[in-house]
Amino acid sequence: MSALYRVRQFANAAAAIVRPNRLDEEMAASYLSPAALELFRTMPRYDRRHALAVAQSLVQEGYNNPHLIAAALLHDAGKTYSRQGRVTLWHRVMVVLGRAFAPALLEWLGRAPASGARIPRWRQPFHTQQHHAALGAAIALQAGCSPDTADLIRRHESCAEGDDPLLFALQAADSAN
C-alpha cells in the first residue's frame, strides 16, 4: 500500500466523526448474528466506517456470500478486542511509519518475549496490531460467526493463499478502502 493511500486512510479515520447511518446499521444487521452485531457496534467509528466500506464494495462487485460480508464487517475487530491492548489511531500511525522506516523495530515491538514473560504494557498494542487477524478470528467465533467467516478474518492479512477467490476479494476490498 502506498504512502498516499495511508495518508488518505488516516484522514478518513480522523474525520470519522459521523456515526454510520441507519442503512449502514441495517446492512450490518442483515449479515451478523446479534452477538456479532454488538461486537461490530462497539468497534471505533473509524473501524466501522472502514468495515462498512469494505463490505459495501464487495456487495457492489456482486459478492453475496454471507461469510465473506460478515468477515468484511469484522476483519479488524481484533484490533479493538484484545487482552494485549487496543490499537488506537495513533498506534496505527506508528505502525505505518514503522513499516516504512524501521520494520525490524516494529517486528520487535510486536513480538512476545521468548521467556514467556508478559509483553510490556506500552508494547501491547503493537503485538495486537501484528496479530489482530488471529485475535479477530477467535473473537468472531465467540460472537457466533461461522468457521468460514473466522477463517477469512484469520487469513485477511496473509499473502493470498492458494486459489481462494473470497479471500482475494476481501484483501482487494480491504486494500482499496
mmCIF file of C-alpha atoms in Angstrom:
data_model
loop_
_atom_site.group_PDB
_atom_site.id
_atom_site.type_symbol
_atom_site.label_atom_id
_atom_site.label_comp_id
_atom_site.label_asym_id
_atom_site.label_seq_id
_atom_site.Cartn_x
_atom_site.Cartn_y
_atom_site.Cartn_z
ATOM 1 C CA MET A 1 0.000 0.000 0.000
ATOM 2 C CA SER A 2 1.314 3.390 -0.926
ATOM 3 C CA ALA A 3 2.072 6.209 1.474
ATOM 4 C CA LEU A 4 -0.607 8.324 -0.230
ATOM 5 C CA TYR A 5 -3.188 5.596 0.446
ATOM 6 C CA ARG A 6 -2.182 5.530 4.119
ATOM 7 C CA VAL A 7 -2.382 9.318 4.394
ATOM 8 C CA ARG A 8 -5.882 9.208 2.878
ATOM 9 C CA GLN A 9 -6.829 6.353 5.223
ATOM 10 C CA PHE A 10 -5.614 8.346 8.244
ATOM 11 C CA ALA A 11 -7.509 11.452 7.136
ATOM 12 C CA ASN A 12 -10.679 9.399 6.700
ATOM 13 C CA ALA A 13 -10.214 7.802 10.115
ATOM 14 C CA ALA A 14 -9.557 11.136 11.798
ATOM 15 C CA ALA A 15 -12.650 12.585 10.124
ATOM 16 C CA ALA A 16 -14.884 9.663 11.128
ATOM 17 C CA ILE A 17 -16.981 11.746 13.468
ATOM 18 C CA VAL A 18 -20.264 10.797 11.848
ATOM 19 C CA ARG A 19 -21.781 7.596 13.093
ATOM 20 C CA PRO A 20 -22.783 5.015 10.495
ATOM 21 C CA ASN A 21 -26.350 5.729 9.408
ATOM 22 C CA ARG A 22 -29.451 3.571 9.760
ATOM 23 C CA LEU A 23 -28.962 1.922 6.359
ATOM 24 C CA ASP A 24 -25.396 1.002 7.287
ATOM 25 C CA GLU A 25 -26.641 -0.488 10.544
ATOM 26 C CA GLU A 26 -29.320 -2.440 8.657
ATOM 27 C CA MET A 27 -26.741 -3.826 6.268
ATOM 28 C CA ALA A 28 -24.542 -4.975 9.145
ATOM 29 C CA ALA A 29 -27.566 -6.468 10.940
ATOM 30 C CA SER A 30 -28.516 -8.466 7.857
ATOM 31 C CA TYR A 31 -25.145 -10.287 7.838
ATOM 32 C CA LEU A 32 -24.252 -10.561 11.527
ATOM 33 C CA SER A 33 -25.728 -12.512 14.426
ATOM 34 C CA PRO A 34 -26.942 -10.391 17.357
ATOM 35 C CA ALA A 35 -23.702 -11.019 19.280
ATOM 36 C CA ALA A 36 -21.556 -10.276 16.217
ATOM 37 C CA LEU A 37 -23.607 -7.135 15.533
ATOM 38 C CA GLU A 38 -22.956 -5.975 19.099
ATOM 39 C CA LEU A 39 -19.245 -6.614 18.528
ATOM 40 C CA PHE A 40 -19.434 -4.524 15.347
ATOM 41 C CA ARG A 41 -21.358 -1.705 17.051
ATOM 42 C CA THR A 42 -18.771 -1.316 19.781
ATOM 43 C CA MET A 43 -15.838 -1.008 17.376
ATOM 44 C CA PRO A 44 -14.463 2.542 16.990
ATOM 45 C CA ARG A 45 -16.266 4.646 14.381
ATOM 46 C CA TYR A 46 -13.292 4.688 12.017
ATOM 47 C CA ASP A 47 -13.134 0.875 12.102
ATOM 48 C CA ARG A 48 -16.881 0.588 11.490
ATOM 49 C CA ARG A 49 -16.749 3.069 8.617
ATOM 50 C CA HIS A 50 -13.826 1.193 7.063
ATOM 51 C CA ALA A 51 -15.522 -2.187 7.565
ATOM 52 C CA LEU A 52 -18.756 -0.924 6.017
ATOM 53 C CA ALA A 53 -16.851 0.476 3.035
ATOM 54 C CA VAL A 54 -15.137 -2.903 2.536
ATOM 55 C CA ALA A 55 -18.438 -4.798 2.812
ATOM 56 C CA GLN A 56 -20.310 -2.378 0.566
ATOM 57 C CA SER A 57 -17.638 -2.529 -2.124
ATOM 58 C CA LEU A 58 -17.853 -6.344 -2.098
ATOM 59 C CA VAL A 59 -21.643 -6.218 -2.461
ATOM 60 C CA GLN A 60 -21.342 -3.660 -5.278
ATOM 61 C CA GLU A 61 -18.922 -6.005 -7.040
ATOM 62 C CA GLY A 62 -21.548 -8.741 -6.920
ATOM 63 C CA TYR A 63 -20.342 -10.765 -3.939
ATOM 64 C CA ASN A 64 -23.204 -12.005 -1.798
ATOM 65 C CA ASN A 65 -21.543 -14.753 0.226
ATOM 66 C CA PRO A 66 -22.715 -14.106 3.805
ATOM 67 C CA HIS A 67 -19.463 -15.422 5.324
ATOM 68 C CA LEU A 68 -17.439 -13.022 3.167
ATOM 69 C CA ILE A 69 -19.574 -9.984 4.020
ATOM 70 C CA ALA A 70 -19.537 -10.853 7.733
ATOM 71 C CA ALA A 71 -15.738 -11.185 7.533
ATOM 72 C CA ALA A 72 -15.535 -7.782 5.848
ATOM 73 C CA LEU A 73 -17.579 -6.245 8.665
ATOM 74 C CA LEU A 74 -15.432 -7.777 11.409
ATOM 75 C CA HIS A 75 -11.986 -8.187 9.818
ATOM 76 C CA ASP A 76 -10.380 -5.584 12.104
ATOM 77 C CA ALA A 77 -12.281 -6.407 15.317
ATOM 78 C CA GLY A 78 -9.128 -7.959 16.756
ATOM 79 C CA LYS A 79 -7.541 -4.507 16.921
ATOM 80 C CA THR A 80 -10.155 -3.436 19.449
ATOM 81 C CA TYR A 81 -10.947 -6.535 21.473
ATOM 82 C CA SER A 82 -7.677 -7.915 22.680
ATOM 83 C CA ARG A 83 -6.345 -8.517 26.152
ATOM 84 C CA GLN A 84 -2.976 -7.415 24.788
ATOM 85 C CA GLY A 85 -4.091 -3.826 24.296
ATOM 86 C CA ARG A 86 -6.345 -1.865 21.973
ATOM 87 C CA VAL A 87 -4.777 -0.434 18.822
ATOM 88 C CA THR A 88 -5.612 3.264 18.705
ATOM 89 C CA LEU A 89 -5.383 5.531 15.704
ATOM 90 C CA TRP A 90 -2.005 6.799 16.915
ATOM 91 C CA HIS A 91 -0.620 3.272 17.216
ATOM 92 C CA ARG A 92 -1.710 2.703 13.622
ATOM 93 C CA VAL A 93 0.227 5.783 12.541
ATOM 94 C CA MET A 94 3.296 4.427 14.324
ATOM 95 C CA VAL A 95 2.830 1.043 12.604
ATOM 96 C CA VAL A 96 2.666 2.656 9.157
ATOM 97 C CA LEU A 97 5.770 4.730 9.880
ATOM 98 C CA GLY A 98 7.496 1.672 11.343
ATOM 99 C CA ARG A 99 6.755 -0.399 8.245
ATOM 100 C CA ALA A 100 8.250 2.326 6.099
ATOM 101 C CA PHE A 101 11.275 3.336 8.161
ATOM 102 C CA ALA A 102 12.013 0.758 10.861
ATOM 103 C CA PRO A 103 10.484 -2.642 10.083
ATOM 104 C CA ALA A 104 12.869 -4.515 12.387
ATOM 105 C CA LEU A 105 11.918 -2.255 15.291
ATOM 106 C CA LEU A 106 8.231 -2.720 14.514
ATOM 107 C CA GLU A 107 8.711 -6.501 14.432
ATOM 108 C CA TRP A 108 10.434 -6.361 17.816
ATOM 109 C CA LEU A 109 7.695 -4.161 19.303
ATOM 110 C CA GLY A 110 5.062 -6.731 18.334
ATOM 111 C CA ARG A 111 6.988 -9.816 19.384
ATOM 112 C CA ALA A 112 6.157 -11.623 22.606
ATOM 113 C CA PRO A 113 9.153 -12.154 24.920
ATOM 114 C CA ALA A 114 10.814 -15.529 24.327
ATOM 115 C CA SER A 115 10.995 -16.143 28.057
ATOM 116 C CA GLY A 116 7.222 -16.338 28.301
ATOM 117 C CA ALA A 117 7.149 -13.123 30.315
ATOM 118 C CA ARG A 118 4.339 -10.668 29.783
ATOM 119 C CA ILE A 119 4.626 -8.158 26.992
ATOM 120 C CA PRO A 120 5.328 -4.717 28.498
ATOM 121 C CA ARG A 121 2.117 -2.690 28.548
ATOM 122 C CA TRP A 122 3.432 0.030 26.223
ATOM 123 C CA ARG A 123 4.221 -2.632 23.564
ATOM 124 C CA GLN A 124 0.907 -4.496 23.825
ATOM 125 C CA PRO A 125 -0.930 -2.519 21.109
ATOM 126 C CA PHE A 126 1.886 -3.320 18.659
ATOM 127 C CA HIS A 127 1.506 -7.020 19.469
ATOM 128 C CA THR A 128 -2.250 -6.700 18.956
ATOM 129 C CA GLN A 129 -1.736 -4.977 15.591
ATOM 130 C CA GLN A 130 0.654 -7.692 14.472
ATOM 131 C CA HIS A 131 -1.721 -10.494 15.491
ATOM 132 C CA HIS A 132 -5.111 -8.826 15.009
ATOM 133 C CA ALA A 133 -6.247 -11.221 12.289
ATOM 134 C CA ALA A 134 -5.915 -14.307 14.509
ATOM 135 C CA LEU A 135 -7.317 -12.433 17.515
ATOM 136 C CA GLY A 136 -10.257 -11.213 15.443
ATOM 137 C CA ALA A 137 -10.999 -14.699 14.133
ATOM 138 C CA ALA A 138 -11.204 -16.053 17.685
ATOM 139 C CA ILE A 139 -13.425 -13.170 18.780
ATOM 140 C CA ALA A 140 -15.708 -13.662 15.766
ATOM 141 C CA LEU A 141 -16.144 -17.341 16.625
ATOM 142 C CA GLN A 142 -17.039 -16.385 20.214
ATOM 143 C CA ALA A 143 -19.638 -13.975 18.819
ATOM 144 C CA GLY A 144 -21.300 -16.774 16.864
ATOM 145 C CA CYS A 145 -19.755 -16.261 13.433
ATOM 146 C CA SER A 146 -19.228 -19.280 11.231
ATOM 147 C CA PRO A 147 -15.877 -21.046 10.937
ATOM 148 C CA ASP A 148 -15.769 -19.848 7.307
ATOM 149 C CA THR A 149 -16.130 -16.226 8.412
ATOM 150 C CA ALA A 150 -13.478 -16.673 11.101
ATOM 151 C CA ASP A 151 -11.122 -18.312 8.599
ATOM 152 C CA LEU A 152 -11.416 -15.363 6.203
ATOM 153 C CA ILE A 153 -10.742 -12.953 9.076
ATOM 154 C CA ARG A 154 -7.737 -15.007 10.209
ATOM 155 C CA ARG A 155 -6.202 -15.000 6.724
ATOM 156 C CA HIS A 156 -7.073 -11.466 5.577
ATOM 157 C CA GLU A 157 -3.596 -10.092 6.354
ATOM 158 C CA SER A 158 -1.663 -13.024 4.903
ATOM 159 C CA CYS A 159 -0.408 -13.386 1.385
ATOM 160 C CA ALA A 160 -3.147 -14.741 -0.850
ATOM 161 C CA GLU A 161 -3.128 -18.433 -0.063
ATOM 162 C CA GLY A 162 -3.791 -20.711 -2.988
ATOM 163 C CA ASP A 163 -6.768 -20.054 -5.162
ATOM 164 C CA ASP A 164 -9.355 -18.673 -2.724
ATOM 165 C CA PRO A 165 -11.410 -16.084 -4.616
ATOM 166 C CA LEU A 166 -13.242 -14.960 -1.464
ATOM 167 C CA LEU A 167 -10.005 -14.251 0.380
ATOM 168 C CA PHE A 168 -8.622 -12.446 -2.645
ATOM 169 C CA ALA A 169 -11.799 -10.332 -2.885
ATOM 170 C CA LEU A 170 -11.650 -9.465 0.828
ATOM 171 C CA GLN A 171 -7.992 -8.467 0.602
ATOM 172 C CA ALA A 172 -8.600 -6.359 -2.509
ATOM 173 C CA ALA A 173 -11.585 -4.565 -0.950
ATOM 174 C CA ASP A 174 -9.672 -4.007 2.291
ATOM 175 C CA SER A 175 -6.730 -2.512 0.388
ATOM 176 C CA ALA A 176 -8.987 -0.283 -1.705
ATOM 177 C CA ASN A 177 -10.921 1.093 1.237
#
